[in-house]
Short mmCIF file of C-alpha atoms (C1' of nucleotides) and ligand atoms in Angstrom, two decimals:
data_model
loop_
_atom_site.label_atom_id
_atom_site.label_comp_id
_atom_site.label_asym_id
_atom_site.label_seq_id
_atom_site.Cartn_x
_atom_site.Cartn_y
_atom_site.Cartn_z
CA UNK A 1 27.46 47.75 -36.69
CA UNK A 2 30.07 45.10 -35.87
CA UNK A 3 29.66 44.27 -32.53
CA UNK A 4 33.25 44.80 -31.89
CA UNK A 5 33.31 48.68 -33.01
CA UNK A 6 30.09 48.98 -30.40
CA UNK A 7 32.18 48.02 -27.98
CA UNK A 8 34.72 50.35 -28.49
CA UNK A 9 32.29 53.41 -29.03
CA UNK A 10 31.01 52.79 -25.88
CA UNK A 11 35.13 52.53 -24.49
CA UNK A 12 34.87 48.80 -23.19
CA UNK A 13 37.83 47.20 -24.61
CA UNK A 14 37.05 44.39 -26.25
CA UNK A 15 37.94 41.17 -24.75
CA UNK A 16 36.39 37.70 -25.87
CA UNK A 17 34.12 37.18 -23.09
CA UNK A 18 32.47 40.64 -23.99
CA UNK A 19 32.24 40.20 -27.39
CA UNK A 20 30.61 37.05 -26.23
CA UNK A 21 28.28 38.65 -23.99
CA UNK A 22 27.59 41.24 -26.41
CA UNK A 23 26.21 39.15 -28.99
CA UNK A 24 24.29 37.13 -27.00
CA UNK A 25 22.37 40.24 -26.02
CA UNK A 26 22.24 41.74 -29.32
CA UNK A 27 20.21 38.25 -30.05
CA UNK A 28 17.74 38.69 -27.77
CA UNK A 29 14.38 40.91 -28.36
CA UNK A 30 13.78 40.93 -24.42
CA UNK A 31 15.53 41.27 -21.14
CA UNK A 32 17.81 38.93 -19.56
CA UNK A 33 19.13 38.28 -15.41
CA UNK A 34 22.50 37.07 -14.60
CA UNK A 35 21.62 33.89 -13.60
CA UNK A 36 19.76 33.61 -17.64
CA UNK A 37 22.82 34.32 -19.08
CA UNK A 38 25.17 32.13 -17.06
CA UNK A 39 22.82 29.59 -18.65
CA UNK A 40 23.18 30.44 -22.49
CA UNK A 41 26.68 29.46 -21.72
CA UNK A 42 28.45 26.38 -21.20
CA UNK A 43 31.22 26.86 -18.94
CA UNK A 44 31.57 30.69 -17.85
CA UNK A 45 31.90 32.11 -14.44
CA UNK A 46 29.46 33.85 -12.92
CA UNK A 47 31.17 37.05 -11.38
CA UNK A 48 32.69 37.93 -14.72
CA UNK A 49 29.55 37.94 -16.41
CA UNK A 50 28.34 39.89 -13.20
CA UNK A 51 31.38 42.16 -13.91
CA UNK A 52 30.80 42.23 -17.68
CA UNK A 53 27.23 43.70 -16.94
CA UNK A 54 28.08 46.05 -14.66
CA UNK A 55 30.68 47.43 -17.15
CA UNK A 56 28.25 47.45 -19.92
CA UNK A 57 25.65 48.92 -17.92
CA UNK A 58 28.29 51.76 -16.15
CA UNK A 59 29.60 52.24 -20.07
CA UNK A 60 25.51 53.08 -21.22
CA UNK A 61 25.80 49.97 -23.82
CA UNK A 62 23.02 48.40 -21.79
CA UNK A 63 20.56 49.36 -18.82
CA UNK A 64 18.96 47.53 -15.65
CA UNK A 65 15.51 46.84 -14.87
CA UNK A 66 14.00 46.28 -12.24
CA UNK A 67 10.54 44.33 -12.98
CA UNK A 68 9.59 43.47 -9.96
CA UNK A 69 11.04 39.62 -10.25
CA UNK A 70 13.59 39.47 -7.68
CA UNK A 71 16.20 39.58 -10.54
CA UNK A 72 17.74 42.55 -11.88
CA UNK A 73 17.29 42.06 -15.87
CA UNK A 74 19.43 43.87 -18.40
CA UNK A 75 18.66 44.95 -22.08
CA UNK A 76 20.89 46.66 -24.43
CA UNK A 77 19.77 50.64 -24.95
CA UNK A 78 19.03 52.34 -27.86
CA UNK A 79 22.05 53.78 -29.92
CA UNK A 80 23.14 57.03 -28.55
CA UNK A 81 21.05 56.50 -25.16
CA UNK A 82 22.39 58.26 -22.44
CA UNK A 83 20.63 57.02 -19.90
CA UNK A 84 19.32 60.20 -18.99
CA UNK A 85 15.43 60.88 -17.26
CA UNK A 86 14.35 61.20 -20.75
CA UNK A 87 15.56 57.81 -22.28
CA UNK A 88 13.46 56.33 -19.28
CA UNK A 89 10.80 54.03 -20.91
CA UNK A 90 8.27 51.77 -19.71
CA UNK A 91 8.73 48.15 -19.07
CA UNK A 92 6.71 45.14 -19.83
CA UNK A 93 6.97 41.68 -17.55
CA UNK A 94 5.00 39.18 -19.53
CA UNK A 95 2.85 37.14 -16.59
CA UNK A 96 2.90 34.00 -18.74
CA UNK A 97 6.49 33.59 -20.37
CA UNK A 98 8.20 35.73 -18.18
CA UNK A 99 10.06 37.83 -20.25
CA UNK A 100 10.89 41.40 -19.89
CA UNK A 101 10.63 43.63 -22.59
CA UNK A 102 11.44 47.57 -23.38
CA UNK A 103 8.61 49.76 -24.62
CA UNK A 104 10.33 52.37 -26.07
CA UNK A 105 8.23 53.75 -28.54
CA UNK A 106 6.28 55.83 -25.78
CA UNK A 107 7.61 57.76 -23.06
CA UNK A 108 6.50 57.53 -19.11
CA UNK A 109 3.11 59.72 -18.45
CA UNK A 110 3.49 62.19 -15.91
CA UNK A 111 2.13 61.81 -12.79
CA UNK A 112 0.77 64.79 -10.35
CA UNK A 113 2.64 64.22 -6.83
CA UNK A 114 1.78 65.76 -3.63
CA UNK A 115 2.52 69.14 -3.04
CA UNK A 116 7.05 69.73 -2.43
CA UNK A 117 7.49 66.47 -3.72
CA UNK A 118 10.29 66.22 -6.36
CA UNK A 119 10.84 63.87 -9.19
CA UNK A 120 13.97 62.40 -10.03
CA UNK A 121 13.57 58.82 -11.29
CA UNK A 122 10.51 56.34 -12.40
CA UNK A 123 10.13 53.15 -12.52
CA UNK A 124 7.18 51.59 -14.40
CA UNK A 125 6.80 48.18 -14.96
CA UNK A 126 3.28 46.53 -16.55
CA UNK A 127 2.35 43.08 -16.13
CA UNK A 128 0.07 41.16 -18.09
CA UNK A 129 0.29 38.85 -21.30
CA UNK A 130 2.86 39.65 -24.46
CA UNK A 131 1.53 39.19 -27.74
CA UNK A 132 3.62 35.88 -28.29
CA UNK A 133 1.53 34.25 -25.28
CA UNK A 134 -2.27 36.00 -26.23
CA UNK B 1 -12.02 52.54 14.70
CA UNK B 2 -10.67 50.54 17.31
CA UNK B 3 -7.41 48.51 16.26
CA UNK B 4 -9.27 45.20 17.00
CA UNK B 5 -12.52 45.61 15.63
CA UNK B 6 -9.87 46.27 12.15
CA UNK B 7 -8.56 43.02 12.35
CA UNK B 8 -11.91 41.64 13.02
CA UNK B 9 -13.43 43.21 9.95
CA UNK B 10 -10.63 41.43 7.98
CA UNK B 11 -11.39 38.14 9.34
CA UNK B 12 -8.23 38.02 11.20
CA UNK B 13 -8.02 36.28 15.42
CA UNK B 14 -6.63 39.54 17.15
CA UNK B 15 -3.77 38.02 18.63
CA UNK B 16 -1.97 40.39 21.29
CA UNK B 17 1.28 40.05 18.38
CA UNK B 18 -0.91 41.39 15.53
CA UNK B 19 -2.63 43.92 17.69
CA UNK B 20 0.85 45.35 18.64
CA UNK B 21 1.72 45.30 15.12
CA UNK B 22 -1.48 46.80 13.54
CA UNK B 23 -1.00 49.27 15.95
CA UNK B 24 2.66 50.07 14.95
CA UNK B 25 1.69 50.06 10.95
CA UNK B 26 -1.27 52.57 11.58
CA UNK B 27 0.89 54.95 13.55
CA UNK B 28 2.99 55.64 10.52
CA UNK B 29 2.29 57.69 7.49
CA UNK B 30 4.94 55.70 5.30
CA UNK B 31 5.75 52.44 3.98
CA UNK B 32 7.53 49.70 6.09
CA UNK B 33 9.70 46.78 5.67
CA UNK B 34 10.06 43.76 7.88
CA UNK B 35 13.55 44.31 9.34
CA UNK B 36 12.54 47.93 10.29
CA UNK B 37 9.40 46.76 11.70
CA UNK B 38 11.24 43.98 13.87
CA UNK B 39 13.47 47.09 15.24
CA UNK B 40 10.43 48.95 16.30
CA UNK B 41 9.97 45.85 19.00
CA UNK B 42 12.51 45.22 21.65
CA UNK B 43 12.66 41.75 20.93
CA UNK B 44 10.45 40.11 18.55
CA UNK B 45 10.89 36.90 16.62
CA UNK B 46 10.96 37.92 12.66
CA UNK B 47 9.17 34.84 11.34
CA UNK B 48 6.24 35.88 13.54
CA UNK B 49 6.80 39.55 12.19
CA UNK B 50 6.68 37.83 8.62
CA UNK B 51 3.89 35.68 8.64
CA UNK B 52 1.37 38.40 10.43
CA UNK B 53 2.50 40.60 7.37
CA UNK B 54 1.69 37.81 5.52
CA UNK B 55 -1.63 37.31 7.14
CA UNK B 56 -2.36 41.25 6.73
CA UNK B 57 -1.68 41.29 3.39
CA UNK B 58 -3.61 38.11 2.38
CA UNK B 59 -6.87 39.69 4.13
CA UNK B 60 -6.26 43.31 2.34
CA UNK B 61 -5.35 44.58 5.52
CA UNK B 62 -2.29 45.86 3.97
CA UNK B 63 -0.64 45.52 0.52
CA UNK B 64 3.40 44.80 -0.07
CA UNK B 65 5.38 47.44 -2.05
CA UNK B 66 8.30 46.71 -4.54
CA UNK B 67 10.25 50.47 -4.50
CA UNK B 68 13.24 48.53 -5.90
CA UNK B 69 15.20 48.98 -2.39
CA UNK B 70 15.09 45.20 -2.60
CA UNK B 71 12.99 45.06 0.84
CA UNK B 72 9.04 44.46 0.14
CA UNK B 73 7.29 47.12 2.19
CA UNK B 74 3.79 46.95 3.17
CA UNK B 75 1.74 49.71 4.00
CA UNK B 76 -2.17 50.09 5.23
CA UNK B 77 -4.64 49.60 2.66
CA UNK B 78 -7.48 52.25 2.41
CA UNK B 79 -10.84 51.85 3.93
CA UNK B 80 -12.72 49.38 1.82
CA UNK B 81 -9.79 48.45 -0.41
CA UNK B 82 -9.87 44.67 -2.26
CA UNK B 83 -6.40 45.28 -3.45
CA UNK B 84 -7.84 44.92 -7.41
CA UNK B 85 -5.91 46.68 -10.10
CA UNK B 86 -8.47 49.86 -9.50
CA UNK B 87 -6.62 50.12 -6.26
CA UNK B 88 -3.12 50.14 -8.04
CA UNK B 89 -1.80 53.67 -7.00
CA UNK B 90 1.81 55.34 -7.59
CA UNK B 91 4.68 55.10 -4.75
CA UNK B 92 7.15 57.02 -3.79
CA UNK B 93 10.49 56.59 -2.48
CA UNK B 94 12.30 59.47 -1.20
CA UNK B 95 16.31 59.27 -1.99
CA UNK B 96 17.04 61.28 1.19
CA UNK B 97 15.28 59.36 3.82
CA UNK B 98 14.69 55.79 2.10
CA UNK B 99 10.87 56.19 3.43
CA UNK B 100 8.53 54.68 0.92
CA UNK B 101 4.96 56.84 0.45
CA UNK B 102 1.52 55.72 -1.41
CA UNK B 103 0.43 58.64 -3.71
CA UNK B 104 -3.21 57.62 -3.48
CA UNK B 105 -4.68 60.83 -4.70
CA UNK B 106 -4.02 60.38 -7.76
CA UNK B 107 -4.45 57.24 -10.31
CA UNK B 108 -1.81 55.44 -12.33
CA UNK B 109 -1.65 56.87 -15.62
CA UNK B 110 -2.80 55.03 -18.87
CA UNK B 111 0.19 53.17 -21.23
CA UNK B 112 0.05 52.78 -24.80
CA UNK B 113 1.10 49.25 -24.74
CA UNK B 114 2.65 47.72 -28.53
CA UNK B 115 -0.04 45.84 -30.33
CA UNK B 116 -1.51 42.55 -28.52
CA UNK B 117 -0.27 43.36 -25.32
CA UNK B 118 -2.72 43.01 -22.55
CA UNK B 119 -2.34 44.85 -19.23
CA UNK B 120 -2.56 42.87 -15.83
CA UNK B 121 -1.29 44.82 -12.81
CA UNK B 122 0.80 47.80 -12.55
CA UNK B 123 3.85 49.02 -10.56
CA UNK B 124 5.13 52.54 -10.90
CA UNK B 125 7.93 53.73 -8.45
CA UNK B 126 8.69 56.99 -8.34
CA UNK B 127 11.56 58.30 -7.06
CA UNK B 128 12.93 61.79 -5.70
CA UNK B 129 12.99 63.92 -2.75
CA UNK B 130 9.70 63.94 -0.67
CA UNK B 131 8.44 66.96 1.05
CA UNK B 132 9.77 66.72 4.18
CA UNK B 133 13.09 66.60 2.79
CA UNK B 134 12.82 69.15 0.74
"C1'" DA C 1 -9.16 14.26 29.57
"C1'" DA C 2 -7.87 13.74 24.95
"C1'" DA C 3 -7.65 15.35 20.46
"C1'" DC C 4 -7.35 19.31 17.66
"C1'" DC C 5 -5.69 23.59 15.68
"C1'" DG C 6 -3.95 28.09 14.85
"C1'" DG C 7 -0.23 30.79 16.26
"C1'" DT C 8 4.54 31.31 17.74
"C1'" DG C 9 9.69 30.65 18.16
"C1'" DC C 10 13.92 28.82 16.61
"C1'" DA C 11 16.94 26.84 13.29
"C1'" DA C 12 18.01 26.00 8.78
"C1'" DT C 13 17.87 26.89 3.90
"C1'" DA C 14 17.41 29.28 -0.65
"C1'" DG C 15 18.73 32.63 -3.92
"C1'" DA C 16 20.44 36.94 -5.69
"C1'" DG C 17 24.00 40.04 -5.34
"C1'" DT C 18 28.52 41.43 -4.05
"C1'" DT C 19 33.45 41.51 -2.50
"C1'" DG C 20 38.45 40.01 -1.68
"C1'" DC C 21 42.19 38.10 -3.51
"C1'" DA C 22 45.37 36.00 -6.42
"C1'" DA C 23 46.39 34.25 -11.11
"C1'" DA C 24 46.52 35.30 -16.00
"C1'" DG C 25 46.68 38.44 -19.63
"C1'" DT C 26 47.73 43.23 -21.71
"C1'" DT C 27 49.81 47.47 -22.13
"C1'" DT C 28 53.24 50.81 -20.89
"C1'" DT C 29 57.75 52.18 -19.64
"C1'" DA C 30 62.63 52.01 -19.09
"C1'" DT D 1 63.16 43.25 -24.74
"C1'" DA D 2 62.39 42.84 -19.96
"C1'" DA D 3 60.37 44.70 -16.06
"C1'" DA D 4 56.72 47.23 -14.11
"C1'" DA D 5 51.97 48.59 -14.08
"C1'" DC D 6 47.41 47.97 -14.97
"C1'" DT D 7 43.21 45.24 -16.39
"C1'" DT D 8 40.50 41.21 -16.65
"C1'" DT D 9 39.20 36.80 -15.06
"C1'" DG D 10 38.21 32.80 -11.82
"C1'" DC D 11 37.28 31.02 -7.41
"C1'" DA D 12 35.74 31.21 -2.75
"C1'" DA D 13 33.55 33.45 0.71
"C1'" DC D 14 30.07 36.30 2.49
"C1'" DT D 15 25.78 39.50 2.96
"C1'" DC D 16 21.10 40.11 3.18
"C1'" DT D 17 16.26 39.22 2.44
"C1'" DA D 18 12.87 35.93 1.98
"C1'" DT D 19 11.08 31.51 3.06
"C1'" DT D 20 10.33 26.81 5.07
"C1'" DG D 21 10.32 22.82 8.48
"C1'" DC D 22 9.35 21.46 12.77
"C1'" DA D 23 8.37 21.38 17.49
"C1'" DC D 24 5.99 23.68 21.18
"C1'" DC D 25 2.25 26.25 23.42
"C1'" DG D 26 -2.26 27.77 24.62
"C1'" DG D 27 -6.97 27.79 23.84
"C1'" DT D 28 -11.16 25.23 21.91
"C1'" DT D 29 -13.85 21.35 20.71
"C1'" DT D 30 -15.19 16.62 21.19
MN1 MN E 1 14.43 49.15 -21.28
MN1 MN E 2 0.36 51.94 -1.38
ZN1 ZN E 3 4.75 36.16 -22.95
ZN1 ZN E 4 12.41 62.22 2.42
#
DNA sequence: AAACCGGTGCAATAGAGTTGCAAAGTTTTA
DNA sequence: TAAAACTTTGCAACTCTATTGCACCGGTTT
């Protein structure tokens, strides 16, 4: 899909720092911060990009993560994700090269809580060594 | 066990400062951060707050929690704990009253990890409503 | 008594995230 | 088509947590 129409089937209107964006993250295999990004760039300002994400990530084009780093990371969901409790997928913070990748292709185990406790979100994030680094 | 005899078995100077704030950590049941801890004292100096967490933590007196509030919490480790990944258990943050739990009952669940990926530590945040919220 | 040392207090800094505001660019309306 | 209205962008300022440098203090050892 051209990276335009994903824009607009997620209704963010295309502008040319967002298609810019866009494809940087559609080049990536793993997660990337704000301050990451600002860096793939030559000359951008930081709060837009901030802004960009946060429209991306309000519009369900891409999600945040959390992995424990201090910096929020960001990696584009799966087509048609809704970010709903059931697109919630383990995360994987590589110890060595420090990247972040999703593990989508299995789904969070359930965990028994204490008795009156409910669940509404999970966050799971596993450290260790990526099969680039072994 | 008396509060000092604790620190003692941990190899840590019982200091009237860490006394007062072992005491303070073992009177709660949940998590606690290092701001809230400094307003449990009248007047306290935070970096002497931070470092005695710091001190606590390094002799698995306590261990720090990431619940993604983006302030570390630390909570009391069990009897006999070494803080190694068989002591990993799940957290819980309640979205009503912010307080941070350890689920220690129960162990963190296995992950299928993708080919050549080798598992390190663990952190697994859940989130929801805990029971006395309920 | 002097040197030593861990612990404490205060000030300063680092780094990520966030907000306010005005300029620039687009779209809508008259 | 020109003005009005709305959206996006750029810059500066600010918040908040974590962290460090350094001097001082009190107890212990030489
Ligand atoms: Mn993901
Ligand atoms: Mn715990
Ligand atoms: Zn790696
Ligand atoms: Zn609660």
């Amino acid at each position: 899909m051209k990276i335009e129409d994903k824009l607009l089937k997620n209704k963010v209107k295309p502008t040319a720092m967002r298609l810019l964006v866009l494809r940087k993250l559609m080049e990536r295999n793993s997660a990337i911060g704000l301050t990451e990004l600002e860096n793939l760039f030559d000359k951008v300002d930081r709060t837009t990009l901030y802004r960009t994400l946060k429209t991306f990530e309000k519009n369900k084009l891409i999600h945040s993560i959390d992995d424990g780093t201090g910096m929020t990371k960001y990696a584009l969901c799966l087509e048609g994700c809704e970010c709903n409790p059931e697109d919630l997928h383990v995360h994987f913070h590589c110890n060595n090269c420090k990247e972040t990748f999703c593990v989508t292709d299995t789904g969070i185990p359930l965990v028994q809580l204490p008795m009156n406790f409910k669940l509404e979100e999970i966050n799971m994030v596993i450290k260790g060594i990526c099969s680039s680094c072994k």
